[in-house]
Coordinates of C-alpha atoms in Angstrom, one line a residue:
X1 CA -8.3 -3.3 -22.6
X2 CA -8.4 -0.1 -24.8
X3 CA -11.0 2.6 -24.4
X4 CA -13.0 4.5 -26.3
X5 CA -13.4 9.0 -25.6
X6 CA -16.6 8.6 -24.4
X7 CA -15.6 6.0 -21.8
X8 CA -12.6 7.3 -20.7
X9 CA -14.7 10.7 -20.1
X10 CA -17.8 8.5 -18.4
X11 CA -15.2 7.5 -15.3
X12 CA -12.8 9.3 -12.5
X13 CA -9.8 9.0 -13.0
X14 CA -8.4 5.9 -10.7
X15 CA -5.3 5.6 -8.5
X16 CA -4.6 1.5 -8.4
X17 CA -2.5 0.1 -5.4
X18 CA -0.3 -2.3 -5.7
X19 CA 1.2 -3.9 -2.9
X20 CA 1.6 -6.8 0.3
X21 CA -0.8 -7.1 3.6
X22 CA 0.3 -3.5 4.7
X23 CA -2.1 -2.1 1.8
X24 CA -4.3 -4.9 1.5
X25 CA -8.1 -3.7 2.5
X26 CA -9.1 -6.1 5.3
X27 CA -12.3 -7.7 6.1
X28 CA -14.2 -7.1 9.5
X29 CA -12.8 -10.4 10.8
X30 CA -9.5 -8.6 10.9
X31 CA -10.1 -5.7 13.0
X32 CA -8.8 -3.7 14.8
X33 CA -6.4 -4.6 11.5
X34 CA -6.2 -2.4 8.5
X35 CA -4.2 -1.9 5.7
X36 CA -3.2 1.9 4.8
X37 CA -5.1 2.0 1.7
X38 CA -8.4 1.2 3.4
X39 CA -7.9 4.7 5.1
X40 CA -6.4 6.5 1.6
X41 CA -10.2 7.9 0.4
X42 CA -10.5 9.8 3.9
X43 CA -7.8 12.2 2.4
X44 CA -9.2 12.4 -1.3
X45 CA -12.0 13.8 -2.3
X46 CA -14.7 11.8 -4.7
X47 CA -13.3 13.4 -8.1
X48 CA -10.6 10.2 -7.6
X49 CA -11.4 6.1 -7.2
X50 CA -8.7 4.5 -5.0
X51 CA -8.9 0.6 -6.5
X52 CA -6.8 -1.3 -4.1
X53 CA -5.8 -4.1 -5.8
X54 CA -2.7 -4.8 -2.5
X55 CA -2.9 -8.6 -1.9
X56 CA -1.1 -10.1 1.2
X57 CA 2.2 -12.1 1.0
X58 CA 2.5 -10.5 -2.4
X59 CA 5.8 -9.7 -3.4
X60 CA 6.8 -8.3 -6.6
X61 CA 7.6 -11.0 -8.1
X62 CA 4.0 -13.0 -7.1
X63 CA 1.7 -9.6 -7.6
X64 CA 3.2 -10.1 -11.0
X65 CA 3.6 -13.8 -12.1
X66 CA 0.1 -14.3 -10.7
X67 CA -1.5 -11.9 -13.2
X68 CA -2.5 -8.7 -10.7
X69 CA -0.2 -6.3 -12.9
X70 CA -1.3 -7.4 -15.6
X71 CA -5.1 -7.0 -14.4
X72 CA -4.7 -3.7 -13.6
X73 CA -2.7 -2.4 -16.8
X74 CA -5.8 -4.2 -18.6
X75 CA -8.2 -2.1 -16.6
X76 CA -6.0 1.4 -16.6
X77 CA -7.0 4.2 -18.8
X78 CA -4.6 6.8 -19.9
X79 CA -4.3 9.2 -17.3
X80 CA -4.8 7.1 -14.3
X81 CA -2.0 6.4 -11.7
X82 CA -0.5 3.1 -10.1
X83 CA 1.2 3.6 -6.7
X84 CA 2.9 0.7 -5.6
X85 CA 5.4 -1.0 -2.9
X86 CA 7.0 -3.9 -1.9
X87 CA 10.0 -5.1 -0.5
X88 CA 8.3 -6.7 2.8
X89 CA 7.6 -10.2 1.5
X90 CA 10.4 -9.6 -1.2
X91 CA 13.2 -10.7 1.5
X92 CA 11.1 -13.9 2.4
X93 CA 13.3 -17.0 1.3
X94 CA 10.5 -18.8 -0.3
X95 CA 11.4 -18.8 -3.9
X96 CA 8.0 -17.8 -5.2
X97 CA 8.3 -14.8 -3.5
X98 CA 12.4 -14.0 -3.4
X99 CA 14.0 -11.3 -5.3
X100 CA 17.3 -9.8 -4.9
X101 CA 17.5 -5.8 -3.9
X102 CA 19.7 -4.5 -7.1
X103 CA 19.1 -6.9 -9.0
X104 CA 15.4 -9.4 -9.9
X105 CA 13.6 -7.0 -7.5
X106 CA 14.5 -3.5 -9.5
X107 CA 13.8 -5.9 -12.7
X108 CA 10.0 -6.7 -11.5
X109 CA 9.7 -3.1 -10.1
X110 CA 10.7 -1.6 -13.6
X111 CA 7.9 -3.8 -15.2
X112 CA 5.7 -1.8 -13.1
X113 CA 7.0 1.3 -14.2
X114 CA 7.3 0.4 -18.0
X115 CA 3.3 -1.1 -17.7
X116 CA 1.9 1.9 -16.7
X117 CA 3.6 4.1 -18.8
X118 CA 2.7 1.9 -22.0
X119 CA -0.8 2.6 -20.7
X120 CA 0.2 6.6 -20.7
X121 CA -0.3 6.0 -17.3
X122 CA 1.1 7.7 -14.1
X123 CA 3.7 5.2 -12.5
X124 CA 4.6 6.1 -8.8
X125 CA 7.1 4.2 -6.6
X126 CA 6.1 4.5 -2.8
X127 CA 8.7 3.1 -0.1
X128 CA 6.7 1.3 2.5
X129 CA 6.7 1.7 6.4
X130 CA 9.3 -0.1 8.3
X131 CA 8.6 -2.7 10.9
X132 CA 8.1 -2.2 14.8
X133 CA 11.4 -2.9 16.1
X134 CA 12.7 -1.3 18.2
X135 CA 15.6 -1.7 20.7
X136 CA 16.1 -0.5 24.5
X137 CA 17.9 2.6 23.4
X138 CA 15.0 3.4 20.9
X139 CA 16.6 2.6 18.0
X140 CA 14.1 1.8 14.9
X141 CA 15.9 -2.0 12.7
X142 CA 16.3 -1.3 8.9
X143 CA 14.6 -4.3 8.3
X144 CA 14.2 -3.6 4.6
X145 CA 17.2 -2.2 4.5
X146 CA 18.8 -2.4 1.0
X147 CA 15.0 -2.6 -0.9
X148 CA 14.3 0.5 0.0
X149 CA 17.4 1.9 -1.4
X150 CA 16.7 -0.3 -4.7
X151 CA 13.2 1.2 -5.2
X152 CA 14.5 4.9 -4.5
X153 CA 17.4 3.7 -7.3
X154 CA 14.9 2.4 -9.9
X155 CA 12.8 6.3 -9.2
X156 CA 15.6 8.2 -9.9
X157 CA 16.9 6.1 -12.9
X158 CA 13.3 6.5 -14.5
X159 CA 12.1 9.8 -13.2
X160 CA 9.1 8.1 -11.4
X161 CA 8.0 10.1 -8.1
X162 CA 8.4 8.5 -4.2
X163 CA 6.2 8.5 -1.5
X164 CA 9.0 7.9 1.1
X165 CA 6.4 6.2 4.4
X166 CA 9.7 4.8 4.7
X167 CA 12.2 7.7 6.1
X168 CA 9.0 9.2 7.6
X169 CA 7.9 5.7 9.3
X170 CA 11.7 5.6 11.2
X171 CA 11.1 9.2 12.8
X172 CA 7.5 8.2 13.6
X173 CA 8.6 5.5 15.3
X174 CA 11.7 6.6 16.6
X175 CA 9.6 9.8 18.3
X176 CA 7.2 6.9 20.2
X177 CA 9.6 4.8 21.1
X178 CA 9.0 1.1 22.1
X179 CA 6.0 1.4 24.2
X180 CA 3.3 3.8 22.7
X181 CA 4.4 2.2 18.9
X182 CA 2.0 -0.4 20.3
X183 CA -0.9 1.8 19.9
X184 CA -0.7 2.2 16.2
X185 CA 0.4 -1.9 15.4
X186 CA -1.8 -4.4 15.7
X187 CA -1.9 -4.6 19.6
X188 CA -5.0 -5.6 21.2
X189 CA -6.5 -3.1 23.7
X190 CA -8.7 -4.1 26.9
X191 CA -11.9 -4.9 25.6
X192 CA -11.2 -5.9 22.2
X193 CA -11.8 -9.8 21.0
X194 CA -9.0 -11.8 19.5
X195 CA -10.2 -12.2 16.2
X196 CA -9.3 -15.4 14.4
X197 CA -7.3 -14.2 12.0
X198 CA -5.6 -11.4 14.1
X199 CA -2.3 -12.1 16.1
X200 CA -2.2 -10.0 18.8
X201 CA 1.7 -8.2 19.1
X202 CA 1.5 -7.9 15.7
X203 CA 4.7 -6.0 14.6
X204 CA 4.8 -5.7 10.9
X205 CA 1.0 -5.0 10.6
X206 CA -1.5 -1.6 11.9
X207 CA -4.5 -1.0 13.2
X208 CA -6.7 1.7 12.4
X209 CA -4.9 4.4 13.6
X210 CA -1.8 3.3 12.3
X211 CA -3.6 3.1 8.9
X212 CA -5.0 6.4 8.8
X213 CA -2.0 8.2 9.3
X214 CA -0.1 6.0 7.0
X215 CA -2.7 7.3 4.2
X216 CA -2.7 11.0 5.5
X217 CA 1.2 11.1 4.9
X218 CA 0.5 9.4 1.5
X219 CA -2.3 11.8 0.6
X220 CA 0.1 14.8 1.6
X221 CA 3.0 14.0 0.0
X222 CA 1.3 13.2 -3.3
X223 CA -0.3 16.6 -3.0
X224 CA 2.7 18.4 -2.4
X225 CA 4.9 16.8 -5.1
X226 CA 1.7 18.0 -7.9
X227 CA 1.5 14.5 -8.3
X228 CA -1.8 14.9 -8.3
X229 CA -4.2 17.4 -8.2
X230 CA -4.8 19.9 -5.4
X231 CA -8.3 19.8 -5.3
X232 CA -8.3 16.4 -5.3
X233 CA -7.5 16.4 -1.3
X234 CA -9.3 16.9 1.3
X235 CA -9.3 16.5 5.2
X236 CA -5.6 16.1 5.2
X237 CA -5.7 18.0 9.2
X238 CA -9.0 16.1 10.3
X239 CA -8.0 14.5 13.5
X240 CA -11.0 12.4 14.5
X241 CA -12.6 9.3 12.7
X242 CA -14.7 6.2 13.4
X243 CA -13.9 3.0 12.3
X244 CA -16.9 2.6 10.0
X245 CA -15.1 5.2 7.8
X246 CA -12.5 2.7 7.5
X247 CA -14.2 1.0 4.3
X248 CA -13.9 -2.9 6.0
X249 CA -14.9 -5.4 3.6
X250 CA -17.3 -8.3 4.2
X251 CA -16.2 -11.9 3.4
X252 CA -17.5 -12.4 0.4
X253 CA -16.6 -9.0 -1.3
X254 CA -13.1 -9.4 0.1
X255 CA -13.6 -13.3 -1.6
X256 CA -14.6 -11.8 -5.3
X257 CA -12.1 -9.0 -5.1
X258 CA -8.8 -11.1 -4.2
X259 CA -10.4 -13.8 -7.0
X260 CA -11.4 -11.7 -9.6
X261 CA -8.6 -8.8 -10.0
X262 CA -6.5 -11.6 -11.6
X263 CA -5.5 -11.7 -15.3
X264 CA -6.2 -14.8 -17.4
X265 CA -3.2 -13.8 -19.3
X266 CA -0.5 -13.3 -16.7
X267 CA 2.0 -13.4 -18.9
X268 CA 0.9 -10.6 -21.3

């Protein structure tokens, strides 16, 4: 898709997400469920659109053979940024989804760097949170151990800036330790009702909470790199929100979204 001046000036600039269920923006039937980029345009202000284009069980291999890349370089104007993550789903055996850490999964994460950039574009390689597991001694697994070391290899090779919710993830859950982790996963609290699509104990995914301070971290650390504009923040030491701030999505918009932000031309 190419743009003309006067529609690249008629727009705000957009930061596109790219990602697995951690980013993906969940509808009200998954509460108290949310993925980090639901909470992301608490800490910006409206000069920026966050388009969170984060699909779950996406790995970088899928978000890509599927078309969702390509979707969103066909949508990108110059300028614009693409933040994106995986690693989670990229360990999974299945072999739609596999890639190996120094090797397929730096090649499909380079295809996100070289896209955007071909776009003039504003690539941006963020290391993802790390699960809740945690042993009797409160040490935090390294469950994505040797992606997270692949992505941070692929930055530095191509001079692409990290959001590392990784290495800050281990010390935030390192800090709470086993029990009070709970509260920012997706652990039901008294009073809540098991939704249908919500397992409660859910290690790997966060509520709210978890959410929001997942996208204050990202917020900040974009900020303080001059990734992107100062006054482009906002809120970044607010300590209180409601959950209607949190931008859930009704069925049918989540429906259209997760249908529509596909390329016909995957391959392209």
């Amino acid at each position: 898709m190419t743009y003309a001046p006067e529609q690249q000036q008629a727009r705000r600039p957009r930061i596109y997400v790219a990602g697995g269920s951690n980013a993906v923006g969940r509808p009200y039937t998954f509460l108290p469920m949310a993925g980090w980029t639901q909470a992301l345009p608490l800490f910006l202000t409206e000069a920026v659109e966050v388009v969170n284009c984060a699909r779950a069980r996406a790995s970088s291999k899928s978000f890509r053979e599927r078309g969702r890349l390509q979707w969103i370089l066909e949508d990108m104007a110059p300028g614009d940024y693409l933040l994106f993550s995986f690693g989670q789903n990229d360990i999974k055996p299945d072999p739609g989804l596999h890639t190996e850490p120094f090797s397929s999964f730096t090649e499909q994460m380079a295809a996100y760097v070289h896209g955007a950039r071909e776009r003039q574009g504003h690539p941006v390689v963020m290391l993802g949170y790390e699960r809740r597991r945690i042993d009797r001694h409160g040490n935090v697994a390294r469950f994505l151990g040797d992606y997270t070391l692949a992505a941070r290899q692929l930055a530095e090779d191509e001079h692409v800036p990290v959001v590392d919710l990784y290495g800050q993830s281990l010390q935030w859950w390192e800090e709470l330790g086993p029990e009070a982790t709970k509260a920012v996963f997706t652990y039901l609290r008294r009073g809540e009702p098991l939704q249908p699509n919500v397992l409660d104990g859910d290690n790997v995914h966060v509520r709210a909470e978890g959410a929001i301070e997942c996208a204050r971290f990202v917020a900040r650390s974009l900020l303080e790199q001059g990734v992107i504009p100062a006054h482009w923040g906002r809120g970044l030491d607010r300590t209180r929100f409601d959950y209607d701030e949190m931008g859930w999505l009704d069925e049918e918009t989540f429906r259209r979204r997760t249908a529509s932000r596909v390329s016909t031309f995957p391959g392209a």
